[in-house]
Structure formats: C-alpha cells, structure tokens
mmCIF file of C-alpha atoms and ligand atoms in Angstrom:
data_model
loop_
_atom_site.group_PDB
_atom_site.id
_atom_site.type_symbol
_atom_site.label_atom_id
_atom_site.label_comp_id
_atom_site.label_asym_id
_atom_site.label_seq_id
_atom_site.Cartn_x
_atom_site.Cartn_y
_atom_site.Cartn_z
ATOM 1 C CA MET A 24 30.040 96.054 49.027
ATOM 2 C CA SER A 25 32.636 97.877 46.917
ATOM 3 C CA ASP A 26 30.459 100.966 46.773
ATOM 4 C CA HIS A 27 30.266 101.122 50.570
ATOM 5 C CA ASP A 28 34.102 100.935 51.005
ATOM 6 C CA GLN A 29 34.991 103.641 48.488
ATOM 7 C CA HIS A 30 32.471 106.077 49.857
ATOM 8 C CA SER A 31 34.067 106.837 53.277
ATOM 9 C CA SER A 32 37.852 106.205 53.372
ATOM 10 C CA PRO A 33 40.118 107.619 50.586
ATOM 11 C CA SER A 34 38.474 110.977 50.026
ATOM 12 C CA THR A 35 38.233 112.085 53.699
ATOM 13 C CA LEU A 36 41.189 110.264 55.357
ATOM 14 C CA GLN A 37 43.985 111.271 52.948
ATOM 15 C CA PRO A 38 43.871 115.059 53.532
ATOM 16 C CA MET A 39 43.505 114.474 57.294
ATOM 17 C CA ILE A 40 46.613 112.282 57.349
ATOM 18 C CA ILE A 41 48.564 114.889 55.355
ATOM 19 C CA ILE A 42 47.464 117.741 57.654
ATOM 20 C CA PHE A 43 48.229 115.702 60.732
ATOM 21 C CA GLY A 44 51.663 114.883 59.316
ATOM 22 C CA ILE A 45 52.412 118.551 58.684
ATOM 23 C CA ILE A 46 51.325 119.517 62.209
ATOM 24 C CA LEU A 47 53.519 116.741 63.642
ATOM 25 C CA ALA A 48 56.517 117.888 61.589
ATOM 26 C CA ILE A 49 56.063 121.491 62.751
ATOM 27 C CA ALA A 50 55.716 120.349 66.366
ATOM 28 C CA VAL A 51 58.966 118.373 66.154
ATOM 29 C CA VAL A 52 60.881 121.312 64.625
ATOM 30 C CA VAL A 53 59.469 123.780 67.167
ATOM 31 C CA SER A 54 60.281 121.514 70.113
ATOM 32 C CA MET A 55 63.865 121.043 68.837
ATOM 33 C CA VAL A 56 64.349 124.809 68.518
ATOM 34 C CA LEU A 57 62.866 125.476 71.969
ATOM 35 C CA ALA A 58 64.727 122.637 73.656
ATOM 36 C CA LYS A 59 68.215 123.951 72.713
ATOM 37 C CA PRO A 60 68.447 127.174 74.734
ATOM 38 C CA ALA A 61 66.416 125.641 77.566
ATOM 39 C CA GLY A 62 68.701 122.614 77.786
ATOM 40 C CA GLU A 63 71.994 124.560 77.762
ATOM 41 C CA GLU A 64 71.401 126.846 80.730
ATOM 42 C CA PRO A 65 70.549 124.481 83.636
ATOM 43 C CA VAL A 66 73.772 122.436 83.199
ATOM 44 C CA PRO A 67 76.322 125.113 84.296
ATOM 45 C CA VAL A 68 74.009 126.192 87.134
ATOM 46 C CA VAL A 69 73.958 122.671 88.564
ATOM 47 C CA ALA A 70 77.739 122.363 88.110
ATOM 48 C CA ASN A 71 78.295 125.651 89.981
ATOM 49 C CA VAL A 72 76.144 124.539 92.911
ATOM 50 C CA GLU A 73 78.131 121.326 93.258
ATOM 51 C CA ALA A 74 81.456 123.202 93.010
ATOM 52 C CA ASN A 75 80.339 125.667 95.677
ATOM 53 C CA ILE A 76 79.196 122.956 98.072
ATOM 54 C CA LYS A 77 82.279 120.717 97.727
ATOM 55 C CA PRO A 78 84.999 122.797 99.511
ATOM 56 C CA VAL A 79 82.680 123.438 102.460
ATOM 57 C CA ALA A 80 82.036 119.734 102.925
ATOM 58 C CA ALA A 81 85.782 118.903 102.574
ATOM 59 C CA VAL A 82 86.761 121.360 105.320
ATOM 60 C CA GLU A 83 84.176 119.931 107.702
ATOM 61 C CA VAL A 84 85.490 116.391 107.150
ATOM 62 C CA ALA A 85 89.179 117.365 107.444
ATOM 63 C CA ALA A 86 88.912 119.318 110.727
ATOM 64 C CA PRO A 87 88.613 116.433 113.240
ATOM 65 C CA VAL A 88 91.338 114.423 111.457
ATOM 66 C CA THR A 89 94.089 117.080 111.814
ATOM 67 C CA GLU A 90 93.369 117.608 115.510
ATOM 68 C CA HIS A 91 95.950 115.774 117.646
ATOM 69 C CA VAL A 92 94.689 114.694 121.035
ATOM 70 C CA ALA A 93 97.611 113.894 123.342
ATOM 71 C CA LYS A 94 97.617 110.289 124.565
ATOM 72 C CA SER A 95 98.596 109.271 128.080
ATOM 73 C CA GLY A 96 101.725 107.182 128.678
ATOM 74 C CA ALA A 97 99.571 104.140 129.391
ATOM 75 C CA GLU A 98 97.637 104.633 126.140
ATOM 76 C CA VAL A 99 100.829 104.925 124.067
ATOM 77 C CA VAL A 100 102.385 101.867 125.718
ATOM 78 C CA LYS A 101 99.228 99.829 125.169
ATOM 79 C CA GLY A 102 98.758 100.966 121.564
ATOM 80 C CA VAL A 103 102.366 101.078 120.297
ATOM 81 C CA CYS A 104 105.187 100.022 122.652
ATOM 82 C CA ALA A 105 103.577 96.867 124.058
ATOM 83 C CA MET A 106 103.795 95.253 120.632
ATOM 84 C CA CYS A 107 107.503 94.640 121.345
ATOM 85 C CA HIS A 108 107.973 95.469 125.025
ATOM 86 C CA ALA A 109 105.192 93.209 126.387
ATOM 87 C CA ALA A 110 106.776 89.958 125.193
ATOM 88 C CA GLY A 111 110.367 91.208 124.804
ATOM 89 C CA LEU A 112 110.377 90.966 121.021
ATOM 90 C CA MET A 113 113.871 91.329 119.458
ATOM 91 C CA ASN A 114 115.273 91.497 123.032
ATOM 92 C CA ALA A 115 113.306 94.640 123.887
ATOM 93 C CA PRO A 116 113.355 95.158 127.684
ATOM 94 C CA LYS A 117 110.149 93.534 128.955
ATOM 95 C CA ILE A 118 107.580 95.624 130.801
ATOM 96 C CA GLY A 119 107.793 94.791 134.533
ATOM 97 C CA ASP A 120 111.158 93.006 134.266
ATOM 98 C CA ASN A 121 113.332 94.931 136.750
ATOM 99 C CA ALA A 122 116.555 93.071 135.848
ATOM 100 C CA GLN A 123 116.229 93.919 132.148
ATOM 101 C CA TRP A 124 115.309 97.535 132.836
ATOM 102 C CA ALA A 125 117.887 98.306 135.620
ATOM 103 C CA PRO A 126 120.855 99.041 133.277
ATOM 104 C CA ARG A 127 118.550 101.040 130.962
ATOM 105 C CA ILE A 128 117.129 103.076 133.873
ATOM 106 C CA ALA A 129 120.698 103.760 135.101
ATOM 107 C CA GLN A 130 121.262 105.839 131.936
ATOM 108 C CA GLY A 131 118.778 108.405 133.238
ATOM 109 C CA TYR A 132 115.317 109.467 132.154
ATOM 110 C CA GLU A 133 116.445 112.077 129.608
ATOM 111 C CA THR A 134 118.786 109.656 127.828
ATOM 112 C CA LEU A 135 116.114 106.951 127.658
ATOM 113 C CA VAL A 136 113.567 109.404 126.246
ATOM 114 C CA SER A 137 116.069 110.615 123.669
ATOM 115 C CA HIS A 138 116.790 106.987 122.664
ATOM 116 C CA ALA A 139 113.067 106.246 122.408
ATOM 117 C CA VAL A 140 112.401 109.404 120.352
ATOM 118 C CA ASN A 141 115.330 108.955 117.964
ATOM 119 C CA GLY A 142 115.626 105.178 118.057
ATOM 120 C CA ILE A 143 118.601 103.085 119.204
ATOM 121 C CA ARG A 144 119.943 99.883 117.640
ATOM 122 C CA THR A 145 116.836 97.707 116.906
ATOM 123 C CA MET A 146 114.520 100.080 118.819
ATOM 124 C CA PRO A 147 112.721 102.116 116.089
ATOM 125 C CA ALA A 148 112.334 105.920 116.499
ATOM 126 C CA LYS A 149 109.096 106.616 118.388
ATOM 127 C CA GLY A 150 108.346 102.887 118.249
ATOM 128 C CA GLY A 151 107.799 103.298 114.503
ATOM 129 C CA ASN A 152 104.953 105.775 115.031
ATOM 130 C CA PRO A 153 106.158 109.276 113.924
ATOM 131 C CA ASP A 154 102.730 110.786 114.685
ATOM 132 C CA LEU A 155 103.474 110.564 118.422
ATOM 133 C CA SER A 156 104.839 113.725 120.053
ATOM 134 C CA ASP A 157 108.047 113.763 122.114
ATOM 135 C CA ALA A 158 105.916 114.371 125.226
ATOM 136 C CA GLU A 159 103.837 111.265 124.498
ATOM 137 C CA ILE A 160 107.023 109.210 124.094
ATOM 138 C CA ALA A 161 108.410 110.625 127.369
ATOM 139 C CA ALA A 162 105.184 109.671 129.131
ATOM 140 C CA ALA A 163 105.367 106.155 127.661
ATOM 141 C CA VAL A 164 109.010 105.717 128.756
ATOM 142 C CA ALA A 165 108.069 106.720 132.332
ATOM 143 C CA GLU A 166 105.063 104.390 132.199
ATOM 144 C CA MET A 167 107.238 101.379 131.271
ATOM 145 C CA ALA A 168 110.328 102.197 133.369
ATOM 146 C CA ASN A 169 108.244 102.937 136.480
ATOM 147 C CA GLN A 170 106.793 99.425 136.255
ATOM 148 C CA ALA A 171 110.386 98.143 136.561
ATOM 149 C CA GLY A 172 111.642 100.144 139.541
ATOM 150 C CA ALA A 173 112.154 103.687 138.175
ATOM 151 C CA LYS A 174 110.476 106.823 139.504
ATOM 152 C CA PHE A 175 110.447 108.979 136.383
ATOM 153 C CA ASP A 176 108.070 111.935 136.204
ATOM 154 C CA PRO A 177 107.158 113.292 132.722
ATOM 155 C CA VAL A 178 106.150 116.634 134.309
ATOM 156 C CA THR A 179 109.665 117.381 135.658
ATOM 157 C CA LEU A 180 111.181 116.522 132.270
ATOM 158 C CA ALA A 181 108.793 118.850 130.444
ATOM 159 C CA LYS A 182 109.937 121.761 132.667
ATOM 160 C CA LYS A 183 113.628 121.369 131.757
HETATM 161 C C1 LIG B 212 109.356 97.153 116.916
HETATM 162 C C2 LIG B 212 109.576 96.830 118.295
HETATM 163 C C3 LIG B 212 109.567 97.957 119.303
HETATM 164 C C4 LIG B 212 108.585 98.891 119.537
HETATM 165 C C5 LIG B 212 107.242 99.040 118.813
HETATM 166 C C6 LIG B 212 109.047 99.713 120.613
HETATM 167 N N1 LIG B 212 110.281 99.318 121.013
HETATM 168 FE FE1 LIG B 212 111.409 100.157 122.480
HETATM 169 N N2 LIG B 212 112.892 98.817 122.142
HETATM 170 C C7 LIG B 212 112.843 97.782 121.216
HETATM 171 C C8 LIG B 212 114.070 97.024 121.267
HETATM 172 C C9 LIG B 212 114.394 95.831 120.406
HETATM 173 C C10 LIG B 212 114.859 97.624 122.268
HETATM 174 C C11 LIG B 212 116.262 97.233 122.715
HETATM 175 C C12 LIG B 212 117.239 97.975 121.805
HETATM 176 C C13 LIG B 212 118.660 97.727 122.215
HETATM 177 O O1 LIG B 212 119.043 98.140 123.315
HETATM 178 O O2 LIG B 212 119.376 97.127 121.403
HETATM 179 C C14 LIG B 212 114.076 98.735 122.797
HETATM 180 C C15 LIG B 212 114.527 99.589 123.793
HETATM 181 C C16 LIG B 212 113.798 100.619 124.335
HETATM 182 C C17 LIG B 212 114.266 101.504 125.388
HETATM 183 C C18 LIG B 212 115.613 101.445 126.077
HETATM 184 C C19 LIG B 212 116.604 102.284 125.307
HETATM 185 C C20 LIG B 212 117.959 102.308 125.955
HETATM 186 O O3 LIG B 212 118.655 103.340 125.803
HETATM 187 O O4 LIG B 212 118.340 101.343 126.600
HETATM 188 C C21 LIG B 212 113.278 102.396 125.630
HETATM 189 C C22 LIG B 212 113.298 103.532 126.636
HETATM 190 C C23 LIG B 212 112.194 102.089 124.718
HETATM 191 N N3 LIG B 212 112.546 101.002 123.949
HETATM 192 C C24 LIG B 212 111.025 102.785 124.651
HETATM 193 C C25 LIG B 212 109.984 102.476 123.784
HETATM 194 C C26 LIG B 212 108.751 103.224 123.729
HETATM 195 C C27 LIG B 212 108.420 104.417 124.603
HETATM 196 C C28 LIG B 212 107.997 102.658 122.748
HETATM 197 C C29 LIG B 212 106.617 103.055 122.300
HETATM 198 C C30 LIG B 212 106.440 104.416 121.870
HETATM 199 C C31 LIG B 212 108.769 101.557 122.182
HETATM 200 N N4 LIG B 212 109.956 101.488 122.843
HETATM 201 C C32 LIG B 212 108.326 100.769 121.137
HETATM 202 C C33 LIG B 212 111.804 97.523 120.346
HETATM 203 C C34 LIG B 212 110.643 98.241 120.243
#
C-alpha cells in the first residue's frame, strides 16, 4: 500500500507544479505588460468619435425648434386669447359680444392692436405669450373684433 503511493506522486508531480507555476507567473507578467499600451489607445479614439458626432446631432435637433411658423388669427385666438376672451375672464371683452366690443372697436384697429401687443390694464402684453409676432396679434384682434361687428383687415394694417 505505502509503496504504491510513494512511487508515483511526489517525485514526478512536484517539478511539474513548479514549472507550471513559473509559466503561469510569466504569462501574467507578459499579459500585464502587453495590456497597458493596448488599453490606453482605444479610449481617446472612442471619446473623439463621440465628440465629433455630438454637435452634428444637436444641430439637427435644434433646427425645427427655432423655426417660427406664423399662426392664423383663428389659431392664436383659440390657443391663447380664448382663455380669457371666451368666458370674459377678469372682464375681458367676450368674443361675439357686440355691446362689450363696440367701445373697444371705436378706438380703431391700430389702437386695439397696439393695446394687445403692449398690454393695457389687466390685458397682458400679447396675451402673455411673447413668442407671438405683432402680425399674429393683429390677426387675432381682427378675428375677435370681426365676430363682434368690426370689419378689420390684417392685410391693410400690414401695408401701413
Ligand atoms: C389673461 C387673460 C387675457 C388673455 C390671455 C388675453 N386677454 Fe385680451 N384682454 C383681457 C382683459 C382683462 C381685457 C380688458 C382690459 C381692460 O380694458 O381693462 C382685455 C382686452 C383686450 C382688448 C381690448 C383693448 C382695448 O384697448 O380696449 C384686445 C384688443 C385684446 N384684449 C386682445 C387680445 C388678444 C389678441 C389676445 C390673444 C393674443 C388676448 N387679448 C389675450 C385679458 C386677456
């Protein structure tokens, strides 16, 4: 029994384990040395690609946002002015109420547009929407006043 055990293991396994250990140690050192220069280079390349792509994508996204498409008078009234002028909030002249609009209309189209653009008393400038152009406000004033007896034409005002 004891003779059989001693015959195979210690004498042949020990040098093999030592050699294998040395090979492993060399492999680890070599891989560490090789990994350093290989690992440093790809990082800046990837960063450059991302930096070069970014501005191009940002410009494409920003373009449609800055474009201002002019709204019609009806669109502006529906989207902005109706909030107060549909129900007569804070005593705003109601859309379609001739009696409330008559004294306003008597001031003339240009005066009304100027009041709507700059604001008057509790009426906020441009209905509180500074993104609207003066022409869009003029169209909205005509849209509302014409539903209460006026015959304002935004085209004639634009020519003056
Ligand atoms: C926050 C509520 C509010 C919004 C939104 C609003 N208005 Fe008014 N507006 C008023 C009030 C209140 C008055 C009456 C002010 C007064 O005469 O004291 C008024 C008055 C007016 C008048 C008459 C001014 C005058 O000289 O008699 C015009 C014209 C007018 N608004 C146009 C508009 C237009 C165009 C819009 C949309 C772009 C708009 N308003 C959005 C509250 C509003």
